[in-house]
Coordinates of C-alpha atoms in Angstrom, one line a residue:
Chain V
M1 CA 54.6 232.1 -29.8
K2 CA 56.2 232.9 -26.5
K3 CA 54.2 231.7 -23.5
G4 CA 51.7 234.1 -22.2
Y5 CA 51.8 236.4 -25.2
F6 CA 49.3 237.5 -27.7
G7 CA 51.4 238.5 -30.7
D8 CA 53.9 241.0 -29.2
F9 CA 51.8 241.7 -26.2
G10 CA 51.4 240.1 -22.7
G11 CA 54.1 238.5 -20.7
Q12 CA 55.0 238.3 -17.1
F13 CA 56.7 241.5 -16.0
V14 CA 56.6 241.1 -12.3
P15 CA 59.0 240.9 -9.4
E16 CA 60.4 237.4 -9.0
L17 CA 58.5 237.0 -5.8
L18 CA 55.3 237.0 -7.8
M19 CA 56.4 234.3 -10.2
P20 CA 55.6 231.4 -7.9
P21 CA 52.0 232.3 -7.4
L22 CA 51.7 233.1 -11.2
L23 CA 53.1 229.7 -12.1
E24 CA 50.8 228.1 -9.6
L25 CA 47.9 229.9 -11.2
E26 CA 49.0 228.7 -14.6
T27 CA 48.8 225.2 -13.3
V28 CA 45.4 225.8 -11.8
L29 CA 44.1 227.2 -15.1
N30 CA 45.2 224.1 -17.0
E31 CA 44.5 221.5 -14.4
V32 CA 41.4 222.8 -12.6
V33 CA 39.6 225.5 -14.6
R34 CA 39.7 223.6 -17.9
T35 CA 38.3 220.3 -16.4
D36 CA 34.8 219.1 -17.0
D37 CA 34.1 219.1 -13.3
F38 CA 35.0 222.7 -12.8
R39 CA 33.1 223.8 -15.9
A40 CA 30.0 221.9 -14.7
R41 CA 30.1 223.5 -11.3
L42 CA 30.7 227.0 -12.8
A43 CA 27.8 226.5 -15.2
G44 CA 25.6 225.7 -12.3
E45 CA 26.6 228.8 -10.4
L46 CA 26.1 231.0 -13.5
R47 CA 22.7 229.6 -14.1
D48 CA 21.3 229.5 -10.5
Y49 CA 23.2 232.3 -8.8
V50 CA 24.2 234.8 -11.5
G51 CA 21.1 234.4 -13.6
R52 CA 22.5 233.3 -16.9
P53 CA 21.9 233.2 -19.7
S54 CA 21.4 237.0 -19.8
A55 CA 18.9 238.3 -22.2
L56 CA 19.6 239.6 -25.8
T57 CA 17.3 242.6 -26.1
R58 CA 16.4 244.3 -29.4
C59 CA 16.0 248.1 -29.2
P60 CA 13.0 248.9 -31.5
T61 CA 12.9 252.6 -30.9
L62 CA 16.6 253.3 -31.3
S63 CA 16.7 251.0 -34.3
E64 CA 13.9 252.8 -36.0
R65 CA 15.4 256.2 -35.2
T66 CA 18.9 255.4 -36.4
G67 CA 18.2 252.9 -39.2
V68 CA 20.7 250.5 -37.5
D69 CA 19.3 247.2 -36.1
I70 CA 20.5 247.5 -32.5
W71 CA 20.6 244.7 -30.0
L72 CA 21.9 244.6 -26.4
K73 CA 23.6 241.8 -24.6
R74 CA 22.2 242.4 -21.1
E75 CA 25.1 241.9 -18.7
D76 CA 23.4 244.5 -16.6
L77 CA 20.8 241.9 -15.7
N78 CA 23.4 239.7 -14.0
H79 CA 23.3 239.4 -10.2
S80 CA 25.2 242.3 -8.7
G81 CA 24.6 244.3 -11.9
S82 CA 27.5 243.8 -14.3
H83 CA 29.6 241.4 -16.3
K84 CA 32.1 241.4 -13.5
I85 CA 30.3 238.7 -11.7
N86 CA 31.1 236.1 -14.5
N87 CA 34.8 236.5 -13.6
T88 CA 34.5 236.7 -9.9
I89 CA 32.3 233.7 -9.6
G90 CA 34.8 231.8 -11.7
Q91 CA 37.8 232.9 -9.7
G92 CA 35.9 232.5 -6.4
L93 CA 35.1 228.9 -7.3
L94 CA 38.7 228.2 -8.2
T95 CA 39.9 229.8 -5.0
K96 CA 37.6 227.5 -3.0
M97 CA 38.7 224.5 -5.0
I98 CA 42.4 225.1 -4.4
G99 CA 41.9 225.7 -0.7
K100 CA 43.0 229.4 -0.4
K101 CA 41.0 231.4 2.1
V102 CA 41.2 235.0 1.0
L103 CA 39.9 236.5 -2.2
M104 CA 41.6 239.8 -2.8
A105 CA 41.0 242.4 -5.5
E106 CA 41.4 245.9 -6.7
T107 CA 38.6 248.0 -8.0
G108 CA 38.1 251.3 -9.8
A109 CA 34.4 252.0 -10.0
G110 CA 33.7 249.5 -7.3
Q111 CA 31.8 247.1 -9.6
H112 CA 34.6 244.5 -9.6
G113 CA 34.9 245.1 -5.8
V114 CA 31.2 244.4 -5.3
A115 CA 31.4 241.4 -7.6
T116 CA 34.4 240.0 -5.7
A117 CA 32.8 240.6 -2.3
T118 CA 29.7 238.9 -3.6
A119 CA 31.7 235.9 -4.8
A120 CA 33.6 235.7 -1.5
A121 CA 30.4 235.7 0.5
R122 CA 28.9 233.1 -1.8
F123 CA 31.9 230.8 -1.3
G124 CA 32.7 231.5 2.4
L125 CA 36.0 233.3 1.7
S126 CA 37.5 236.4 3.4
C127 CA 37.7 239.4 1.1
V128 CA 40.1 242.4 0.9
V129 CA 39.5 245.1 -1.7
F130 CA 42.0 247.8 -2.7
M131 CA 40.5 251.0 -4.0
G132 CA 42.0 254.3 -4.8
A133 CA 41.1 256.9 -2.2
L134 CA 39.7 259.2 -4.8
D135 CA 37.5 256.3 -6.1
V136 CA 36.4 255.6 -2.5
E137 CA 35.0 259.2 -2.4
R138 CA 33.5 259.0 -5.9
Q139 CA 31.8 255.6 -5.5
S140 CA 30.6 255.6 -1.8
H141 CA 27.6 253.5 -2.6
N142 CA 29.7 250.6 -3.9
V143 CA 32.1 251.0 -0.9
H144 CA 29.1 250.6 1.4
R145 CA 27.9 247.5 -0.6
M146 CA 31.3 245.9 -0.3
K147 CA 31.4 246.4 3.4
L148 CA 27.8 245.0 3.9
L149 CA 29.0 242.0 2.0
G150 CA 31.8 241.5 4.5
A151 CA 34.7 242.9 2.6
E152 CA 37.5 244.9 4.1
V153 CA 38.0 248.0 1.8
V154 CA 41.5 249.5 1.8
A155 CA 41.7 253.1 0.6
V156 CA 44.9 253.6 -1.3
E157 CA 46.4 257.0 -0.8
S158 CA 49.5 256.7 -3.0
G159 CA 50.0 258.1 -6.6
T160 CA 46.9 259.3 -8.3
R161 CA 44.7 257.6 -5.8
T162 CA 42.8 255.7 -8.6
L163 CA 42.7 252.3 -10.1
K164 CA 46.3 252.0 -11.2
D165 CA 47.4 252.7 -7.7
A166 CA 44.9 250.2 -6.3
I167 CA 46.5 247.6 -8.6
N168 CA 50.0 248.5 -7.4
A169 CA 48.8 248.2 -3.7
A170 CA 47.0 244.9 -4.5
L171 CA 50.2 243.4 -6.2
R172 CA 52.2 244.4 -3.1
Y173 CA 49.7 242.8 -0.8
W174 CA 49.7 239.7 -2.9
I175 CA 53.5 239.4 -2.7
A176 CA 53.1 239.3 1.1
E177 CA 50.0 237.1 1.3
Q178 CA 50.4 234.8 -1.7
R179 CA 50.3 231.7 0.5
S180 CA 46.7 232.3 1.7
A181 CA 45.2 234.8 -0.8
H182 CA 44.1 234.5 -4.4
Y183 CA 44.3 237.7 -6.4
C184 CA 41.0 238.0 -8.2
F185 CA 42.2 240.2 -11.0
G186 CA 39.3 242.3 -12.3
T187 CA 40.0 242.6 -16.0
A188 CA 41.6 240.7 -18.9
A189 CA 44.9 242.5 -18.2
G190 CA 47.9 242.0 -15.9
P191 CA 50.6 239.3 -16.0
H192 CA 50.0 236.0 -17.7
P193 CA 47.9 234.0 -16.9
F194 CA 45.4 236.6 -15.8
P195 CA 44.4 237.8 -19.3
E196 CA 43.8 234.2 -20.3
L197 CA 41.9 233.3 -17.1
V198 CA 39.6 236.3 -17.3
H199 CA 39.1 235.7 -21.0
E200 CA 38.0 232.1 -20.1
F201 CA 35.4 233.4 -17.6
Q202 CA 34.0 236.2 -19.8
A203 CA 33.7 234.2 -23.0
V204 CA 30.3 233.2 -21.8
I205 CA 29.0 236.6 -23.0
S206 CA 29.7 235.9 -26.7
R207 CA 28.9 232.2 -26.4
E208 CA 25.4 233.1 -25.4
A209 CA 25.1 236.2 -27.7
R210 CA 26.2 234.4 -30.8
A211 CA 23.7 231.5 -30.2
Q212 CA 20.9 233.9 -29.2
F213 CA 21.4 236.1 -32.3
L214 CA 21.6 233.1 -34.6
E215 CA 18.4 231.7 -33.2
R216 CA 16.5 235.0 -33.4
A217 CA 17.8 236.4 -36.6
G218 CA 18.9 233.3 -38.4
R219 CA 22.3 234.8 -39.2
L220 CA 25.3 236.5 -37.6
P221 CA 25.3 240.2 -36.8
H222 CA 27.4 242.6 -38.9
A223 CA 29.2 243.9 -35.8
V224 CA 29.6 243.5 -32.1
V225 CA 30.6 246.5 -30.0
A226 CA 31.9 246.8 -26.4
C227 CA 33.5 249.4 -24.3
V228 CA 37.2 248.9 -23.4
G229 CA 38.8 250.0 -20.2
G230 CA 41.0 247.0 -19.1
G231 CA 38.8 245.2 -21.7
S232 CA 37.2 242.2 -20.0
N233 CA 33.7 242.7 -21.3
A234 CA 35.0 243.3 -24.8
I235 CA 37.2 240.2 -24.7
G236 CA 34.1 238.3 -23.5
M237 CA 31.9 239.9 -26.3
F238 CA 34.5 239.2 -29.0
H239 CA 35.7 235.7 -28.2
E240 CA 33.2 233.5 -30.0
F241 CA 33.0 235.8 -33.0
L242 CA 36.8 235.8 -33.6
P243 CA 36.6 233.1 -36.2
D244 CA 33.6 234.8 -37.9
R245 CA 35.7 237.0 -40.2
G246 CA 32.6 238.8 -41.5
V247 CA 31.6 240.1 -38.1
R248 CA 33.3 243.4 -37.2
L249 CA 34.7 243.5 -33.7
I250 CA 34.7 247.1 -32.3
G251 CA 36.0 248.1 -29.0
V252 CA 35.3 251.7 -27.8
E253 CA 37.7 253.6 -25.6
A254 CA 37.0 256.6 -23.4
G255 CA 38.3 259.9 -24.9
G256 CA 37.7 262.0 -21.8
S257 CA 36.5 265.5 -22.6
G258 CA 37.6 265.0 -26.2
E259 CA 39.8 268.1 -26.5
P260 CA 43.3 267.4 -28.0
G261 CA 45.7 266.6 -25.1
C262 CA 43.0 266.0 -22.5
F263 CA 43.3 263.3 -20.0
N264 CA 41.6 260.2 -21.4
S265 CA 41.5 256.4 -21.0
A266 CA 42.3 255.5 -24.6
P267 CA 45.7 253.8 -24.7
L268 CA 44.9 251.9 -27.9
N269 CA 44.1 255.1 -29.7
L270 CA 46.4 257.5 -28.0
G271 CA 49.1 255.5 -26.2
A272 CA 52.2 253.6 -27.1
P273 CA 53.6 250.1 -26.2
G274 CA 55.2 249.7 -22.8
V275 CA 55.2 247.7 -19.7
L276 CA 52.9 248.2 -16.6
H277 CA 51.2 245.9 -14.2
G278 CA 53.0 242.8 -15.4
M279 CA 52.2 243.1 -19.1
H280 CA 53.5 244.6 -22.3
T281 CA 50.7 246.5 -23.9
Q282 CA 49.5 249.8 -25.1
L283 CA 49.8 252.5 -22.4
L284 CA 49.3 256.1 -21.7
Q285 CA 52.8 257.3 -20.8
T286 CA 55.3 260.0 -21.3
K287 CA 58.1 259.5 -23.8
E288 CA 60.3 258.7 -20.8
G289 CA 58.0 255.8 -19.7
Q290 CA 56.3 257.3 -16.8
I291 CA 52.6 256.4 -16.6
L292 CA 50.2 259.2 -17.2
P293 CA 47.0 259.8 -15.2
S294 CA 43.9 258.6 -17.0
H295 CA 40.4 260.0 -17.0
S296 CA 36.9 259.0 -18.1
I297 CA 33.5 260.1 -16.9
A298 CA 32.9 256.3 -16.5
P299 CA 35.1 255.3 -13.5
G300 CA 35.3 251.7 -14.7
L301 CA 37.2 252.8 -17.9
D302 CA 39.6 255.1 -16.0
Y303 CA 42.8 253.1 -16.5
P304 CA 46.0 254.0 -18.4
G305 CA 46.5 250.5 -19.8
V306 CA 44.5 247.8 -21.6
G307 CA 44.5 244.0 -21.7
P308 CA 47.3 242.7 -24.0
E309 CA 44.9 240.7 -26.1
H310 CA 43.3 243.9 -27.3
S311 CA 46.7 245.4 -28.2
A312 CA 47.3 242.3 -30.3
L313 CA 43.8 242.3 -31.9
Q314 CA 44.4 245.9 -32.8
A315 CA 47.9 245.2 -34.3
S316 CA 46.5 242.3 -36.3
G317 CA 43.6 244.3 -37.6
R318 CA 41.0 241.8 -36.4
A319 CA 39.4 244.3 -34.1
E320 CA 38.9 248.1 -34.5
Y321 CA 39.0 250.5 -31.6
G322 CA 36.9 253.7 -31.6
L323 CA 36.9 256.7 -29.3
V324 CA 34.0 258.3 -27.6
N325 CA 34.1 261.3 -25.3
D326 CA 32.3 262.0 -22.1
A327 CA 29.5 264.1 -23.6
Q328 CA 28.7 261.5 -26.3
A329 CA 28.5 258.8 -23.6
L330 CA 26.1 261.0 -21.6
A331 CA 24.0 261.5 -24.7
A332 CA 23.8 257.8 -25.2
F333 CA 22.8 257.3 -21.6
Q334 CA 19.9 259.6 -22.2
A335 CA 19.0 258.1 -25.5
L336 CA 18.8 254.5 -24.1
T337 CA 17.1 255.5 -20.9
L338 CA 14.3 257.5 -22.7
S339 CA 13.8 255.3 -25.7
E340 CA 14.1 251.8 -24.3
G341 CA 13.6 252.2 -20.5
I342 CA 17.1 250.8 -19.7
L343 CA 19.6 252.7 -17.5
P344 CA 23.0 251.7 -18.7
A345 CA 26.4 252.0 -16.9
L346 CA 28.4 254.9 -18.2
E347 CA 31.0 252.5 -19.3
S348 CA 28.6 250.7 -21.6
C349 CA 27.3 254.1 -22.9
H350 CA 30.6 254.5 -24.7
A351 CA 29.9 251.4 -26.8
L352 CA 26.3 252.5 -27.6
A353 CA 27.5 256.1 -28.3
W354 CA 29.9 254.8 -30.9
V355 CA 27.0 253.1 -32.7
L356 CA 24.9 256.3 -32.5
E357 CA 27.8 258.4 -33.8
N358 CA 28.4 256.0 -36.7
A359 CA 24.8 255.3 -37.5
A360 CA 25.0 256.6 -41.0
A361 CA 27.7 254.2 -41.9
L362 CA 26.0 251.3 -40.2
K363 CA 22.6 251.9 -41.8
G364 CA 20.8 248.7 -42.5
Q365 CA 23.2 246.6 -40.4
S366 CA 22.7 244.5 -37.3
V367 CA 24.8 245.4 -34.3
I368 CA 25.1 243.8 -30.8
V369 CA 26.2 246.2 -28.1
C370 CA 27.5 244.7 -24.9
L371 CA 25.6 246.4 -22.1
S372 CA 28.2 245.6 -19.5
G373 CA 26.5 246.9 -16.5
R374 CA 23.6 248.9 -15.1
G375 CA 23.7 252.6 -14.5
D376 CA 22.4 252.8 -10.9
K377 CA 25.9 253.3 -9.6
D378 CA 26.4 256.3 -11.9
L379 CA 23.3 258.3 -11.0
D380 CA 25.3 260.9 -9.0
I381 CA 27.7 261.5 -11.9
V382 CA 24.8 261.7 -14.4
E383 CA 23.0 264.1 -12.1
Q384 CA 26.1 266.3 -11.8
N385 CA 26.6 266.5 -15.5
L386 CA 23.0 266.6 -16.8
G387 CA 21.3 268.2 -13.9
Chain L
M1 CA 85.5 239.5 -18.2
N2 CA 85.7 240.0 -14.5
S3 CA 82.9 241.6 -12.7
L4 CA 83.8 244.7 -10.7
L5 CA 80.8 244.1 -8.5
T6 CA 82.0 240.6 -7.6
E7 CA 85.5 242.0 -6.9
K8 CA 84.2 244.8 -4.6
I9 CA 82.3 242.4 -2.4
T10 CA 85.1 239.8 -2.4
A11 CA 87.5 242.5 -1.3
A12 CA 85.3 243.5 1.6
K13 CA 85.1 239.9 2.6
A14 CA 88.8 239.6 2.4
A15 CA 89.0 242.5 4.8
G16 CA 86.7 240.6 7.2
R17 CA 83.5 242.6 6.7
L18 CA 80.3 242.6 4.8
G19 CA 80.0 244.5 1.6
L20 CA 77.9 247.7 2.0
I21 CA 75.4 248.7 -0.6
P22 CA 73.4 251.9 0.1
F23 CA 70.5 252.7 -2.2
L24 CA 69.3 256.1 -3.1
P25 CA 66.8 257.3 -5.8
G26 CA 68.5 259.4 -8.5
G27 CA 68.2 263.1 -7.7
Y28 CA 67.2 262.5 -4.1
P29 CA 66.9 264.4 -1.8
D30 CA 67.5 267.1 -4.5
K31 CA 69.1 267.2 -7.9
A32 CA 71.7 269.8 -7.0
G33 CA 73.2 267.9 -4.1
F34 CA 72.7 264.3 -5.3
W35 CA 76.2 263.7 -6.6
D36 CA 77.8 265.1 -3.5
V37 CA 75.6 262.7 -1.4
L38 CA 76.8 259.9 -3.5
A39 CA 80.4 260.9 -3.1
A40 CA 79.9 261.0 0.6
L41 CA 78.5 257.5 0.6
D42 CA 81.5 256.4 -1.4
A43 CA 84.0 258.1 0.9
G44 CA 82.1 256.6 3.9
G45 CA 82.8 253.1 2.8
A46 CA 80.2 252.0 0.3
D47 CA 81.4 249.1 -1.8
I48 CA 78.6 249.4 -4.3
I49 CA 76.1 252.2 -4.7
E50 CA 72.6 251.5 -6.1
I51 CA 71.0 254.5 -7.8
G52 CA 67.2 254.2 -8.2
M53 CA 65.7 255.1 -11.5
P54 CA 62.4 256.7 -10.4
F55 CA 59.2 255.2 -11.8
S56 CA 55.6 256.3 -11.4
D57 CA 54.3 252.9 -10.4
P58 CA 57.0 251.1 -8.4
V59 CA 55.1 247.9 -7.3
A60 CA 58.1 246.3 -5.5
D61 CA 58.8 249.3 -3.3
G62 CA 57.6 250.2 0.1
P63 CA 56.2 253.6 1.1
V64 CA 59.5 255.2 2.0
V65 CA 61.3 254.4 -1.3
E66 CA 58.1 255.1 -3.3
A67 CA 57.6 258.6 -1.8
A68 CA 61.3 259.4 -2.4
S69 CA 61.1 258.2 -6.0
L70 CA 58.0 260.3 -6.7
Q71 CA 59.6 263.3 -5.1
A72 CA 62.6 262.8 -7.5
L73 CA 60.2 262.5 -10.5
E74 CA 58.5 265.7 -9.5
Q75 CA 61.9 267.4 -9.7
G76 CA 62.2 266.2 -13.2
V77 CA 64.7 263.4 -12.6
N78 CA 64.8 261.0 -15.5
L79 CA 67.1 258.3 -16.9
A80 CA 68.9 260.8 -19.2
W81 CA 69.7 263.0 -16.3
I82 CA 71.0 260.1 -14.2
L83 CA 73.2 258.7 -17.0
S84 CA 74.7 262.0 -18.0
G85 CA 75.2 263.0 -14.4
L86 CA 76.9 259.8 -13.6
A87 CA 79.1 260.1 -16.6
A88 CA 80.2 263.5 -15.3
N89 CA 80.7 262.3 -11.7
R90 CA 81.9 258.7 -12.1
A91 CA 85.5 259.6 -11.5
R92 CA 84.6 260.8 -8.0
L93 CA 83.3 257.4 -7.1
S94 CA 85.3 254.3 -6.4
A95 CA 82.4 252.1 -5.5
G96 CA 80.7 249.9 -8.1
I97 CA 77.6 251.4 -9.5
V98 CA 74.3 249.6 -10.0
L99 CA 71.2 251.2 -11.4
M100 CA 67.9 249.9 -10.0
G101 CA 64.4 250.4 -11.2
Y102 CA 61.6 249.2 -13.4
Y103 CA 61.5 248.0 -17.0
N104 CA 59.3 250.6 -18.7
P105 CA 61.6 253.7 -18.5
V106 CA 64.5 251.6 -19.7
L107 CA 62.3 250.2 -22.6
Q108 CA 61.2 253.6 -23.6
Y109 CA 64.8 254.9 -23.5
G110 CA 65.7 252.1 -25.9
L111 CA 67.4 248.9 -24.7
E112 CA 70.4 249.2 -27.0
R113 CA 70.8 252.9 -26.4
F114 CA 70.5 252.3 -22.6
A115 CA 73.1 249.6 -22.6
E116 CA 75.4 251.9 -24.6
D117 CA 74.9 255.0 -22.4
A118 CA 75.1 253.0 -19.2
A119 CA 78.4 251.5 -20.2
K120 CA 79.7 255.0 -21.1
A121 CA 78.6 256.4 -17.8
G122 CA 80.5 253.7 -15.9
V123 CA 77.5 251.6 -14.7
N124 CA 78.5 248.1 -13.5
G125 CA 75.2 246.5 -12.9
L126 CA 71.5 246.7 -13.4
I127 CA 68.5 245.5 -11.3
L128 CA 65.1 245.6 -12.8
A129 CA 62.5 244.7 -10.2
D130 CA 59.8 243.7 -12.6
L131 CA 61.9 241.7 -15.1
P132 CA 62.0 238.0 -14.1
F133 CA 64.3 235.6 -15.9
E134 CA 61.8 234.7 -18.7
E135 CA 61.5 238.3 -19.9
A136 CA 65.2 239.3 -19.5
G137 CA 66.9 237.6 -22.4
E138 CA 67.2 240.6 -24.7
I139 CA 68.5 243.1 -22.3
R140 CA 70.8 240.6 -20.6
A141 CA 72.6 240.0 -23.9
L142 CA 73.0 243.7 -24.6
L143 CA 74.4 244.3 -21.1
A144 CA 76.7 241.3 -21.1
A145 CA 78.3 242.6 -24.3
R146 CA 79.3 245.7 -22.4
N147 CA 80.3 243.9 -19.2
I148 CA 77.3 245.2 -17.2
D149 CA 75.9 242.6 -14.8
L150 CA 72.1 241.9 -14.7
I151 CA 71.7 241.2 -11.0
P152 CA 69.2 238.4 -10.2
L153 CA 66.6 239.1 -7.5
V154 CA 65.5 236.0 -5.6
G155 CA 63.6 235.5 -2.4
L156 CA 62.0 233.4 0.3
N157 CA 59.6 231.7 -2.2
T158 CA 62.1 231.1 -5.0
S159 CA 62.5 227.4 -5.6
R160 CA 65.7 225.6 -6.1
E161 CA 64.7 225.1 -9.7
R162 CA 64.3 228.8 -10.3
M163 CA 67.4 229.7 -8.5
K164 CA 69.3 227.3 -10.8
L165 CA 67.7 229.0 -13.7
Y166 CA 69.0 232.4 -12.6
A167 CA 72.4 230.9 -11.6
G168 CA 73.0 229.6 -15.1
N169 CA 74.2 233.0 -16.3
A170 CA 74.3 235.2 -13.2
R171 CA 77.0 237.8 -12.8
G172 CA 78.0 240.3 -10.2
F173 CA 76.1 239.3 -7.1
V174 CA 72.7 237.8 -6.1
Y175 CA 70.2 240.1 -4.5
F176 CA 68.3 238.1 -1.9
V177 CA 65.0 239.7 -0.8
S178 CA 64.7 239.1 2.9
V179 CA 60.9 239.2 3.2
L180 CA 57.8 238.3 1.2
G181 CA 57.0 242.0 0.9
T182 CA 58.1 245.3 -0.4
T183 CA 61.2 247.4 0.5
G184 CA 61.2 249.0 3.8
E185 CA 62.5 248.5 7.3
R186 CA 61.4 245.8 9.7
T187 CA 62.5 245.3 13.2
S188 CA 63.2 241.6 12.8
L189 CA 63.9 239.3 10.0
P190 CA 61.9 236.1 9.4
D191 CA 63.3 232.8 10.5
E192 CA 63.0 231.4 7.0
V193 CA 65.7 233.8 5.8
R194 CA 68.5 231.6 7.0
Q195 CA 67.1 228.6 5.0
G196 CA 66.6 230.8 1.9
L197 CA 70.1 232.1 2.1
A198 CA 71.5 228.7 2.5
L199 CA 69.7 227.5 -0.6
A200 CA 70.8 230.6 -2.6
R201 CA 74.4 229.9 -1.4
E202 CA 74.1 226.4 -2.7
C203 CA 72.8 227.4 -6.1
F204 CA 74.9 230.5 -6.9
D205 CA 78.7 230.8 -7.1
I206 CA 78.8 234.6 -6.9
P207 CA 78.4 236.8 -3.8
L208 CA 75.2 236.9 -1.9
A209 CA 73.7 240.3 -0.9
L210 CA 70.6 240.7 1.4
G211 CA 68.2 243.5 0.9
F212 CA 64.7 244.7 1.8
G213 CA 63.7 245.1 5.4
I214 CA 67.2 245.8 6.9
K215 CA 66.9 248.5 9.5
S216 CA 70.2 248.6 11.4
P217 CA 73.7 247.4 11.2
E218 CA 73.1 245.4 14.4
Q219 CA 70.7 243.1 12.4
L220 CA 73.6 242.1 10.2
K221 CA 75.6 240.5 13.0
E222 CA 73.3 237.5 13.2
L223 CA 73.7 237.0 9.5
S224 CA 77.4 237.1 9.3
G225 CA 78.6 234.1 7.4
L226 CA 75.3 233.7 5.7
I227 CA 75.7 236.7 3.4
D228 CA 78.5 238.7 1.8
A229 CA 76.8 242.1 1.5
A230 CA 73.8 244.1 2.6
V231 CA 71.6 246.6 0.8
F232 CA 69.9 249.4 2.7
G233 CA 67.7 252.1 1.2
S234 CA 64.8 253.1 3.4
S235 CA 66.9 253.6 6.5
L236 CA 69.3 255.9 4.4
I237 CA 66.4 257.9 3.0
R238 CA 64.9 258.3 6.5
H239 CA 68.3 259.4 7.9
L240 CA 68.6 262.0 5.2
D241 CA 65.0 263.1 5.6
A242 CA 65.7 263.7 9.3
G243 CA 68.5 266.0 8.4
G244 CA 71.3 263.5 8.8
D245 CA 74.3 263.4 6.4
A246 CA 75.5 260.6 4.3
A247 CA 78.9 260.4 5.9
G248 CA 77.4 260.1 9.4
F249 CA 75.1 257.3 8.1
M250 CA 77.8 255.3 6.5
A251 CA 80.0 255.6 9.6
R252 CA 77.5 253.6 11.6
W253 CA 77.4 250.8 9.0
A254 CA 81.1 250.8 8.2
K255 CA 82.4 250.3 11.7

């Protein structure tokens, strides 16, 4: 297979000026990240700073109500509140080890920005975060958190003023500052080797979940389910189960308001293959190849592309990808909050909503849902929509 | 087959001057007048004209080019419009024609269909800002079969090894990016540019053009001998935005 590809998807579609730092990063992935020394240091950080292993929580009330044995992998319990920290602590550590001084990132909902700022503070690095101006308005609490953590937050005014424009701005900044800055990519997307690097750091989710479930239930689950924006929590949730052919892998995309033709964030369900942000993958685009604006009630899913490994998993049939709309995600938010006392991030609500919507077909089966983050950041959105 | 682009720059050099390569997004400043602006650039002394293929997410462009491209997109400019317009207007232009843009619109148009239509429209070269050597094999072969040059883009951080990689099958001219950054004007050029150009000169045996960050014709004087041609986009766009005309703009650069 061609280097940096998952099946037909992936690659390095970037300006030549970005090839040197990408090639450098590929070397770092092979010669630093995959060493025993790095892995031991990372394991220490994950245990003592992030708070891993995260819990695997069974949902007794929801299970009884639906007839589906529902478990949650609790990434919301991680330090800083989401799975994003697994990746940023990994990339922060490697930045420190290769001697670069600046950790730069893009963020949509702000969770990755907060996690990057947290890692930068932890490792004594400077931090610059690019965020669409619209997202800066929508996620002011997270902007404030990033600033308190010492990060410079750059509001991006170009394009649709959301995540994709923040990625464009971050790539431009990286071209100019590649000698001192490491681009801490936030999801398992972008040019090779980012999908592989982020995969490496997020695989801890399924490594723990598989072992925990085996220990508790004495067998494997029937399915694991995770929301998919760029797709990093889902890649993390799927990884260790990939060889377990009997375990269904289900990614859930955001269908927006759900009406035909509405803005959505579902390139695997409603997009077509193309090239954006350095990768060949499924994209929301016009037939002429212009990228369409995306939408989801969950800001972290609001992206017109998806990590290339998901496109390949879909093409091979190993993973399935469902669609959940804004209202269904909100209903799942209420259901989990009221029945189990857990406020989930709206992103994760898409994964749970898929289980609730498909409960009849899943009756009697065990399902692990990746609860990728906590819902505190979304309370304004929930309030606006539910009153 | 000979490359028209190489010939154009070589002819300028023989006349004792740098080759001039203005850049303008297709359909900018407006669709109705675009081909006349191009004809004026041509008449004003452009050796090669780069036509931008607008894209919604132009990561390698600075703010001036990005804004101009988005404005063109809003007017409904697309690849089909550019190619059919060029086919109709090619006879008015004596300059070499290069299309410049990003991979996705070309991919969606269809690589083979694109190569075919570009050849019919009289395109001589193609620059795709987000297509490094490793990903370019398929389109390079389709273009080469139609005598269209895929122009290599290299820069200050391109190693000798990678320059050699590009040089292996490079045609037309080499586009050297003068700064580690995006398109756009800068008041001075970094010192490393001289060393980078010298390395490129060593590695390639086709003409060397400098682009990104060139603000004025005066900047080129210090580079004479180091390069064979210069590309300028942002300064042209700003000149047109300020109400200037293409002929007046070219007169400054061509003297």
